[in-house]
CSV table of C-alpha atoms and ligand atoms in Angstrom, one decimal:
chain,number,residue,atom,x,y,z
L,20,ALA,CA,0.0,0.0,0.0
L,21,GLN,CA,2.9,2.3,0.9
L,22,ALA,CA,4.3,1.9,-2.6
L,23,SER,CA,1.1,3.1,-4.2
L,24,ARG,CA,0.9,6.4,-2.2
L,25,ARG,CA,1.4,9.5,-4.3
L,26,LEU,CA,4.1,11.8,-2.9
L,27,GLY,CA,3.4,15.5,-2.8
L,28,VAL,CA,5.9,17.6,-4.7
L,29,ALA,CA,6.4,21.4,-4.1
L,30,LEU,CA,7.9,23.3,-7.0
L,31,CYS,CA,10.5,25.8,-5.9
L,32,GLY,CA,10.9,28.5,-8.5
L,33,LEU,CA,8.0,28.9,-11.0
L,34,GLY,CA,10.0,29.9,-14.1
L,35,SER,CA,10.0,28.5,-17.6
L,36,LEU,CA,11.0,24.9,-16.8
L,37,SER,CA,8.5,24.6,-14.0
L,38,GLU,CA,5.6,26.0,-16.0
L,39,HIS,CA,6.2,24.4,-19.4
L,40,GLN,CA,7.7,21.0,-18.4
L,41,ILE,CA,7.6,20.0,-14.8
L,42,ALA,CA,4.1,21.0,-13.7
L,43,PRO,CA,2.5,19.3,-16.8
L,44,ALA,CA,4.7,16.3,-16.2
L,45,LEU,CA,3.5,16.0,-12.7
L,46,GLN,CA,0.0,15.4,-14.0
L,47,LYS,CA,1.3,12.3,-15.8
L,48,THR,CA,3.2,10.7,-12.9
L,49,ARG,CA,2.0,7.6,-11.2
L,50,HIS,CA,3.7,8.3,-7.8
L,51,CYS,CA,3.7,12.1,-7.4
L,52,ARG,CA,1.3,15.0,-7.4
L,53,LEU,CA,1.8,18.8,-7.4
L,54,ALA,CA,1.2,19.7,-3.8
L,55,GLY,CA,3.0,23.0,-3.1
L,56,LEU,CA,4.6,26.1,-4.5
L,57,VAL,CA,7.6,28.2,-3.5
L,58,SER,CA,8.0,31.5,-5.3
L,59,GLY,CA,8.8,35.1,-5.0
L,60,THR,CA,6.3,36.1,-7.7
L,61,PRO,CA,2.6,36.4,-6.7
L,62,ALA,CA,1.4,36.5,-10.3
L,63,SER,CA,3.1,33.1,-11.0
L,64,VAL,CA,1.7,31.7,-7.8
L,65,ALA,CA,-1.8,32.8,-8.9
L,66,LYS,CA,-1.4,31.3,-12.3
L,67,PHE,CA,-0.2,27.9,-10.9
L,68,GLN,CA,-2.9,27.9,-8.3
L,69,ALA,CA,-5.6,28.6,-10.8
L,70,LYS,CA,-4.4,25.8,-13.1
L,71,TYR,CA,-3.5,23.1,-10.6
L,72,GLY,CA,-5.6,23.9,-7.5
L,73,VAL,CA,-2.8,24.2,-5.0
L,74,PRO,CA,-4.3,25.4,-1.7
L,75,ASP,CA,-3.1,28.6,0.0
L,76,ARG,CA,-1.7,26.7,3.0
L,77,SER,CA,0.8,25.0,0.7
L,78,VAL,CA,2.2,28.2,-0.8
L,79,TYR,CA,5.6,29.6,0.5
L,80,GLY,CA,8.1,32.3,-0.1
L,81,TYR,CA,11.9,31.4,-0.3
L,82,ASP,CA,12.3,32.9,3.2
L,83,ASP,CA,9.7,30.9,5.0
L,84,MET,CA,10.3,27.4,3.6
L,85,GLN,CA,10.9,26.2,7.2
L,86,ARG,CA,7.1,26.4,7.7
L,87,MET,CA,6.9,23.4,5.4
L,88,ALA,CA,8.0,21.3,8.4
L,89,ASP,CA,4.3,21.2,9.5
L,90,ASN,CA,2.9,20.4,6.1
L,91,PRO,CA,2.4,16.7,5.7
L,92,ASP,CA,1.1,17.2,2.1
L,93,ILE,CA,4.6,18.0,0.9
L,94,ASP,CA,7.2,15.1,0.7
L,95,ILE,CA,9.5,16.4,-2.0
L,96,VAL,CA,10.8,19.9,-2.9
L,97,TYR,CA,11.8,20.2,-6.6
L,98,VAL,CA,14.3,23.0,-6.8
L,99,VAL,CA,14.1,24.8,-10.2
L,100,THR,CA,15.8,28.1,-9.4
L,101,PRO,CA,19.0,29.6,-10.9
L,102,ASN,CA,22.0,27.4,-10.4
L,103,ALA,CA,23.7,29.4,-7.6
L,104,LEU,CA,20.5,29.4,-5.5
L,105,HIS,CA,20.2,25.6,-5.5
L,106,ALA,CA,22.2,25.0,-2.3
L,107,GLU,CA,20.3,27.7,-0.3
L,108,HIS,CA,16.9,26.3,-1.4
L,109,THR,CA,17.9,22.6,-1.0
L,110,ILE,CA,19.2,23.2,2.5
L,111,ARG,CA,16.1,25.0,3.5
L,112,ALA,CA,13.9,22.2,2.2
L,113,ALA,CA,16.0,19.5,3.9
L,114,ARG,CA,15.9,21.4,7.2
L,115,ALA,CA,12.1,21.4,6.9
L,116,GLY,CA,12.3,17.6,6.6
L,117,LYS,CA,11.7,17.3,2.9
L,118,HIS,CA,13.4,15.1,0.3
L,119,VAL,CA,14.9,17.3,-2.5
L,120,PHE,CA,15.1,16.8,-6.2
L,121,CYS,CA,17.3,19.6,-7.7
L,122,GLU,CA,17.8,20.7,-11.2
L,123,LYS,CA,21.2,20.4,-13.0
L,124,PRO,CA,23.8,21.6,-12.4
L,125,LEU,CA,23.5,20.6,-8.8
L,126,GLU,CA,25.3,23.8,-7.8
L,127,ILE,CA,28.2,25.9,-9.0
L,128,SER,CA,31.0,24.6,-6.8
L,129,VAL,CA,32.0,21.3,-5.3
L,130,GLU,CA,31.8,22.8,-1.8
L,131,ARG,CA,28.2,23.9,-2.3
L,132,CYS,CA,27.2,20.5,-3.7
L,133,GLN,CA,28.8,18.8,-0.7
L,134,SER,CA,26.8,21.1,1.7
L,135,MET,CA,23.6,20.0,0.0
L,136,ILE,CA,24.5,16.3,0.3
L,137,ASP,CA,25.4,16.8,3.9
L,138,ALA,CA,22.2,18.7,4.7
L,139,CYS,CA,20.0,16.0,3.2
L,140,ARG,CA,22.0,13.2,4.8
L,141,TYR,CA,21.7,14.9,8.2
L,142,ALA,CA,18.0,15.3,7.8
L,143,GLY,CA,17.7,11.6,6.7
L,144,ARG,CA,16.3,12.7,3.3
L,145,LEU,CA,17.1,11.8,-0.3
L,146,LEU,CA,18.8,14.2,-2.7
L,147,GLY,CA,18.4,13.7,-6.5
L,148,THR,CA,19.7,15.6,-9.5
L,149,GLY,CA,17.6,16.5,-12.5
L,150,TYR,CA,19.4,14.4,-15.1
L,151,ARG,CA,16.4,13.6,-17.3
L,152,CYS,CA,18.5,12.0,-20.1
L,153,GLN,CA,19.2,9.1,-17.9
L,154,TYR,CA,15.5,8.2,-18.2
L,155,ASP,CA,15.5,8.6,-22.0
L,156,PRO,CA,15.1,5.1,-23.6
L,157,HIS,CA,17.5,6.2,-26.4
L,158,HIS,CA,20.2,6.9,-23.8
L,159,LEU,CA,19.4,3.6,-22.0
L,160,GLU,CA,19.8,1.7,-25.2
L,161,CYS,CA,23.2,3.3,-25.9
L,162,ILE,CA,24.2,2.4,-22.4
L,163,ARG,CA,23.2,-1.2,-23.1
L,164,LEU,CA,25.1,-1.3,-26.4
L,165,VAL,CA,28.3,-0.3,-24.5
L,166,ARG,CA,27.7,-2.6,-21.4
L,167,GLU,CA,27.0,-5.6,-23.6
L,168,ARG,CA,29.9,-4.7,-25.9
L,169,VAL,CA,27.6,-5.1,-28.9
L,170,PHE,CA,30.2,-3.3,-31.0
L,171,GLY,CA,33.2,-4.1,-28.7
L,172,ALA,CA,34.8,-1.6,-26.3
L,173,PRO,CA,34.3,2.1,-26.9
L,174,VAL,CA,37.3,3.8,-28.4
L,175,ILE,CA,36.3,7.4,-29.3
L,176,LEU,CA,33.2,9.2,-27.9
L,177,GLN,CA,31.9,12.5,-29.2
L,178,ALA,CA,29.2,14.5,-27.4
L,179,GLY,CA,28.1,18.1,-27.9
L,180,PHE,CA,25.2,20.3,-26.9
L,181,ALA,CA,24.8,23.9,-28.0
L,182,ILE,CA,21.9,26.4,-27.7
L,183,ASP,CA,21.4,30.0,-28.8
L,184,VAL,CA,21.0,31.4,-25.2
L,185,GLY,CA,19.0,34.4,-26.4
L,186,ARG,CA,18.4,37.6,-24.6
L,187,PRO,CA,21.4,39.3,-22.9
L,188,ASP,CA,19.4,40.3,-19.8
L,189,GLN,CA,19.0,36.9,-18.1
L,190,TRP,CA,20.5,35.1,-15.1
L,191,ARG,CA,22.2,32.6,-17.4
L,192,LEU,CA,24.7,35.2,-18.4
L,193,GLN,CA,25.3,36.5,-14.8
L,194,HIS,CA,28.2,34.6,-13.1
L,195,ALA,CA,26.8,35.2,-9.6
L,196,LEU,CA,23.6,33.3,-10.4
L,197,ALA,CA,24.7,30.9,-13.1
L,198,GLY,CA,28.2,30.0,-12.0
L,199,GLY,CA,29.3,29.5,-15.6
L,200,GLY,CA,27.8,29.6,-19.1
L,201,ALA,CA,27.2,27.1,-21.8
L,202,LEU,CA,29.4,24.5,-20.1
L,203,MET,CA,27.5,24.5,-16.9
L,204,ASP,CA,24.1,24.8,-18.5
L,205,VAL,CA,24.2,22.5,-21.6
L,206,GLY,CA,27.7,21.2,-21.9
L,207,ILE,CA,27.0,19.2,-18.7
L,208,TYR,CA,24.7,16.9,-20.7
L,209,ALA,CA,27.6,15.9,-23.0
L,210,LEU,CA,29.9,15.4,-20.0
L,211,LYS,CA,27.3,13.3,-18.1
L,212,ALA,CA,26.6,11.2,-21.2
L,213,THR,CA,30.3,10.2,-21.6
L,214,ARG,CA,30.3,9.2,-17.9
L,215,TYR,CA,27.2,7.0,-18.0
L,216,LEU,CA,28.1,5.5,-21.4
L,217,THR,CA,31.6,4.4,-20.4
L,218,GLY,CA,30.6,3.7,-16.8
L,219,GLU,CA,33.9,5.3,-15.8
L,220,GLU,CA,35.3,8.5,-14.4
L,221,PRO,CA,37.6,10.6,-16.6
L,222,VAL,CA,41.1,10.9,-15.3
L,223,VAL,CA,42.4,13.9,-17.3
L,224,VAL,CA,40.9,16.8,-19.2
L,225,SER,CA,42.2,19.3,-21.7
L,226,ALA,CA,40.0,22.3,-22.7
L,227,LEU,CA,39.8,25.4,-24.9
L,228,GLU,CA,37.5,28.3,-24.7
L,229,THR,CA,36.6,30.9,-27.3
L,230,LYS,CA,34.5,34.2,-27.1
L,231,THR,CA,33.3,35.9,-30.2
L,232,ASP,CA,31.0,38.3,-28.2
L,233,PRO,CA,32.9,39.4,-25.2
L,234,VAL,CA,30.2,41.9,-24.2
L,235,LYS,CA,27.3,39.5,-24.1
L,236,PHE,CA,29.5,36.8,-22.6
L,237,ALA,CA,31.5,39.1,-20.3
L,238,GLU,CA,30.8,37.0,-17.2
L,239,VAL,CA,30.3,33.4,-18.5
L,240,ASP,CA,31.8,31.0,-21.1
L,241,GLU,CA,30.4,31.2,-24.6
L,242,SER,CA,31.9,28.2,-26.5
L,243,MET,CA,34.1,25.5,-25.2
L,244,ALA,CA,35.7,22.3,-26.5
L,245,TRP,CA,37.3,19.7,-24.2
L,246,THR,CA,38.8,16.2,-24.4
L,247,MET,CA,38.9,13.6,-21.6
L,248,ARG,CA,40.6,10.3,-21.2
L,249,PHE,CA,38.9,7.4,-19.4
L,250,PRO,CA,40.8,4.8,-17.4
L,251,GLY,CA,39.6,2.0,-19.8
L,252,GLY,CA,41.4,3.8,-22.7
L,253,ALA,CA,38.5,5.6,-24.3
L,254,ILE,CA,38.8,9.2,-25.3
L,255,ALA,CA,35.9,11.6,-25.4
L,256,HIS,CA,35.8,14.9,-27.2
L,257,CYS,CA,33.0,17.2,-26.3
L,258,SER,CA,31.8,20.7,-27.1
L,259,THR,CA,29.3,23.3,-26.1
L,260,SER,CA,28.1,26.8,-27.0
L,261,TYR,CA,25.6,29.5,-26.1
L,262,ARG,CA,26.0,31.0,-29.6
L,263,ILE,CA,24.2,28.5,-31.9
L,264,ASP,CA,21.3,26.1,-31.9
L,265,GLY,CA,23.6,23.5,-33.4
L,266,ILE,CA,25.3,20.4,-32.2
L,267,ARG,CA,23.2,18.1,-30.1
L,268,ASN,CA,24.8,14.7,-30.7
L,269,LEU,CA,26.2,11.7,-28.9
L,270,ARG,CA,28.4,9.2,-30.8
L,271,VAL,CA,30.4,6.2,-29.8
L,272,ASP,CA,33.0,4.6,-32.2
L,273,ALA,CA,33.8,1.2,-30.8
L,274,GLU,CA,36.1,-1.6,-31.9
L,275,ARG,CA,33.6,-3.2,-34.4
L,276,GLY,CA,31.2,-0.4,-35.3
L,277,TRP,CA,29.5,2.8,-34.1
L,278,PHE,CA,26.2,4.2,-32.9
L,279,GLU,CA,25.0,7.7,-32.5
L,280,LEU,CA,22.0,9.8,-31.3
L,281,ASP,CA,21.3,13.1,-33.1
L,282,PRO,CA,19.4,14.8,-31.6
L,283,ALA,CA,20.4,13.3,-28.3
L,284,TYR,CA,19.3,15.8,-25.6
L,285,PHE,CA,15.8,17.1,-26.6
L,286,TYR,CA,12.7,16.7,-24.5
L,287,ASP,CA,11.4,14.4,-27.3
L,288,GLY,CA,12.2,13.5,-30.8
L,289,ASN,CA,15.6,12.0,-30.0
L,290,HIS,CA,16.7,9.2,-32.3
L,291,GLY,CA,19.8,7.6,-33.8
L,292,ARG,CA,21.4,4.9,-35.8
L,293,ARG,CA,24.0,2.1,-35.6
L,294,SER,CA,26.7,1.1,-38.1
L,295,ASP,CA,24.8,-2.2,-38.8
L,296,GLY,CA,21.9,-0.1,-40.2
L,297,ILE,CA,19.6,-0.6,-37.2
L,298,GLU,CA,17.7,2.6,-36.1
L,299,ILE,CA,17.6,3.7,-32.5
L,300,ARG,CA,14.1,5.0,-32.2
L,301,HIS,CA,11.7,4.6,-29.3
L,302,PRO,CA,8.3,6.0,-28.5
L,303,ALA,CA,8.4,9.4,-26.8
L,304,ILE,CA,8.0,9.4,-23.0
L,305,ASP,CA,7.8,12.4,-20.6
L,306,LEU,CA,11.3,12.5,-19.2
L,307,PHE,CA,10.3,14.7,-16.3
L,308,ALA,CA,7.5,12.3,-15.3
L,309,ALA,CA,9.9,9.4,-15.5
L,310,GLU,CA,12.6,11.0,-13.4
L,311,LEU,CA,10.0,12.1,-10.8
L,312,ASP,CA,8.4,8.7,-10.6
L,313,ASP,CA,11.7,7.0,-10.2
L,314,PHE,CA,12.7,9.4,-7.4
L,315,ALA,CA,9.4,8.8,-5.6
L,316,GLN,CA,9.9,5.1,-5.9
L,317,CYS,CA,13.4,5.4,-4.5
L,318,ILE,CA,11.9,7.2,-1.4
L,319,LEU,CA,9.0,4.7,-1.0
L,320,GLU,CA,11.3,1.7,-1.4
L,321,GLN,CA,14.2,3.2,0.5
L,322,ARG,CA,16.7,2.7,-2.2
L,323,PRO,CA,19.4,5.0,-3.7
L,324,SER,CA,18.7,7.1,-6.8
L,325,LYS,CA,20.9,6.6,-9.9
L,326,VAL,CA,20.8,10.4,-10.2
L,327,SER,CA,22.0,11.1,-6.6
L,328,GLY,CA,23.4,14.2,-5.2
L,329,GLU,CA,26.8,12.6,-5.3
L,330,GLU,CA,26.4,12.1,-9.1
L,331,GLY,CA,25.6,15.8,-9.4
L,332,LEU,CA,28.7,16.7,-7.4
L,333,ARG,CA,31.0,14.5,-9.6
L,334,ASP,CA,30.0,16.4,-12.7
L,335,VAL,CA,30.5,19.8,-11.0
L,336,ARG,CA,34.0,18.6,-10.0
L,337,ILE,CA,34.8,17.8,-13.6
L,338,LEU,CA,33.2,21.0,-14.9
L,339,GLN,CA,35.6,22.9,-12.6
L,340,ALA,CA,38.6,20.9,-14.0
L,341,ILE,CA,37.5,21.8,-17.5
L,342,TYR,CA,37.4,25.5,-16.6
L,343,GLU,CA,40.8,25.2,-14.9
L,344,SER,CA,42.3,23.6,-18.0
L,345,ALA,CA,40.8,26.3,-20.3
L,346,ARG,CA,42.1,29.0,-18.0
L,347,THR,CA,45.7,27.6,-17.5
L,348,GLY,CA,46.1,26.1,-21.0
L,349,ARG,CA,47.2,22.8,-19.3
L,350,ALA,CA,45.8,19.4,-19.1
L,351,VAL,CA,44.2,18.9,-15.6
L,352,GLU,CA,44.1,15.6,-13.8
L,353,ILE,CA,40.8,14.9,-12.0
V,406,LIG,P1,13.8,30.6,-15.3
V,406,LIG,O1,14.6,31.9,-15.2
V,406,LIG,O2,12.8,30.5,-16.3
V,406,LIG,O3,13.2,30.3,-13.9
V,406,LIG,C1,13.9,30.4,-12.7
V,406,LIG,C2,12.9,30.8,-11.5
V,406,LIG,O4,13.7,30.8,-10.3
V,406,LIG,C3,12.3,32.2,-11.7
V,406,LIG,O5,11.2,32.2,-12.5
V,406,LIG,C4,12.0,32.5,-10.2
V,406,LIG,O6,10.8,31.9,-9.9
V,406,LIG,C5,13.1,31.8,-9.5
V,406,LIG,N1,14.1,32.7,-8.9
V,406,LIG,C6,14.4,32.8,-7.6
V,406,LIG,N2,15.4,33.8,-7.4
V,406,LIG,C7,15.7,34.2,-8.6
V,406,LIG,C8,16.6,35.2,-9.1
V,406,LIG,N3,17.4,35.9,-8.3
V,406,LIG,N4,16.7,35.4,-10.4
V,406,LIG,C9,15.9,34.7,-11.3
V,406,LIG,N5,15.0,33.8,-10.9
V,406,LIG,C10,14.9,33.5,-9.6
V,406,LIG,O7,14.9,29.4,-15.4
V,406,LIG,P2,14.6,27.9,-15.9
V,406,LIG,O8,13.3,27.5,-15.4
V,406,LIG,O9,14.9,27.8,-17.3
V,406,LIG,O10,15.9,27.2,-15.1
V,406,LIG,C11,15.8,26.9,-13.7
V,406,LIG,C12,16.7,25.7,-13.4
V,406,LIG,O11,16.4,24.6,-14.2
V,406,LIG,C13,18.2,26.0,-13.7
V,406,LIG,O12,19.0,25.4,-12.8
V,406,LIG,C14,18.4,25.3,-15.1
V,406,LIG,O13,19.8,24.8,-15.3
V,406,LIG,C15,17.5,24.1,-15.0
V,406,LIG,N6,16.9,23.7,-16.3
V,406,LIG,C16,16.9,22.3,-16.6
V,406,LIG,C17,16.4,21.9,-17.8
V,406,LIG,C18,16.4,20.4,-18.0
V,406,LIG,O14,16.1,20.0,-19.1
V,406,LIG,N7,16.6,19.5,-17.0
V,406,LIG,C19,15.9,22.8,-18.8
V,406,LIG,C20,15.9,24.2,-18.4
V,406,LIG,C21,16.4,24.6,-17.2
V,406,LIG,P3,9.7,32.7,-9.1
V,406,LIG,O15,9.4,33.9,-9.9
V,406,LIG,O16,8.6,31.8,-8.9
V,406,LIG,O17,10.3,33.1,-7.7
């Protein structure tokens, strides 16, 4: 009976992702329901309340999240605020006794990621990172192809994700709120994919950065390319940019063939092909519903999440090594 209970999720930060993806996805979950709102914008609260019927008693501001401790309707807080506010909001939720699912990147420094992990552990609550691609059947199929050595051991991986970031007046271009630019925001998908495909941690990274618009990208990285070596011998070369809606691929060249996804990181429509002519194409699923249902099941069944806080921290550590390499012009051991 426990396992069939729906867990109440409070959305913390009612911006674009919450409105267009997560709130609609919550309606499709089997183990969750939208039960609370945390926001600094009354108009957004009113819009969400009108659409989803969240009661006034389950609406909070960022500064009074501790009041959630008395609200049994809320089990999980989903943190969907700018990157550099994730620790503050996660720690407040954990102190109120809630499990926390936090959007990627987990935070902007290893220390802050660790403080989030510590706060959740101290509260006896689970921390998850919003790595939706690890629920995409196309990515799961690529993981299977590597694990089962269908084409032999991976030799070269290529992964890249670039978006045109758009308007100059947004938090994504402010270092204090974003912690970094394209690499932190979308390059992280390429990095993460190389880690879950190989099942290994990279040991050394070498990176280059370029800026064609130093005014717009005064505070954060615009375009980066980096190469990593994995202990099993594979090499990955990855790239990211905020300048173009361009690369969005994932490719593995292995001993006896290759496979690739292109596009690889979209909400839907991802697909790919293999060197033996077989297509990699699965029916679309809602990735946000899938990640939330899995997180809820981890809580209900008291098992660890594959997208744990520790996983989020590992990527942030590597992101920092990539930045260090670009800054110093040297390869950095991780
Ligand atoms: P938005 O700017 O659209 O929304 C962020 C929200 O955070 C705001 O609407 C606001 O909500 C709240 N907020 C609190 N303090 C601030 C502040 N000082 N400045 C700006 N906003 C603030 O961003 P997104 O929804 O696109 O991104 C949010 C998070 O989700 C990021 O960490 C991002 O990396 C991640 N993301 C993940 C994606 C995925 O596919 N997994 C895709 C897109 C984003 P309110 O007005 O309610 O207070």
